[in-house]
Amino acid sequence: STAIICSTNGTKAIKKAQRANVLFISSLVNGHMVANKIHNLQDSSSILLICSGNDNRFSIEDFVGAGQIVNHLMSKDQYELSDSAKLAQKTYQYYLNTNFKDLLTSETAHLLYSLGFEKSVHYVLDHFEKVNIVPRLDGEKIIIDSSSPEKF
């Protein structure tokens, strides 16, 4: 199978975090699967969710994606959350209840529209939690964990 990762700033974030013990790559399309994988691997170590942002600026869609993972983790167990994780979860719940319509007017959405990538924004929203893979950084390569389904 083939996975295509489109990112405005995710590649830089992956590079900066490459020394993590385990580094998963998530989006609204697969955040549910990443949360499952994190929960199943969880030991007593901290979980750090990195929002890559856009051009060194806050990005609401990344924050909503972090909230998606937090929300799924909290549905499985009682994790101790930082204030930012609590806020990310609440933000995700708001956007979920509004079908993510406000993401269509985000700064990143406007940037993608201006660059001719408007289909990318709609693709993510149309495929919300429909991609059942867990990409993981392995050295210098992004791989699909063998324990996750490979079919889209």
XYZ file of C-alpha atoms in Angstrom, residues 2-12 14 25-30 52-53 61-62 108 112 117-121 123-124 133 135 142 152:
35
model
C 1.015 3.616 -0.435
C 0.781 6.439 2.067
C 1.219 10.033 0.998
C 2.011 12.483 3.759
C 1.250 16.117 2.980
C 2.523 18.593 5.499
C 2.977 22.319 5.731
C 5.458 22.075 8.596
C 5.292 18.492 9.902
C 8.574 17.439 8.315
C 10.475 20.028 10.368
C 9.550 15.244 12.818
C 2.859 10.737 12.886
C -0.734 11.787 13.213
C -3.480 13.767 11.539
C -7.223 13.988 11.954
C -7.449 11.122 9.465
C -5.583 8.652 11.710
C 4.180 21.449 14.307
C 2.461 24.760 13.658
C -5.655 22.260 13.147
C -2.580 20.819 14.866
C -3.391 27.223 7.194
C -3.344 26.031 1.214
C -4.156 22.905 -2.459
C -7.788 23.443 -1.450
C -8.516 19.753 -2.080
C -6.057 18.842 0.694
C -8.119 20.649 3.320
C -9.568 15.556 1.943
C -8.594 15.628 5.607
C -2.604 3.168 9.774
C 3.093 5.897 10.617
C 8.721 6.704 8.037
C -7.051 2.717 3.588
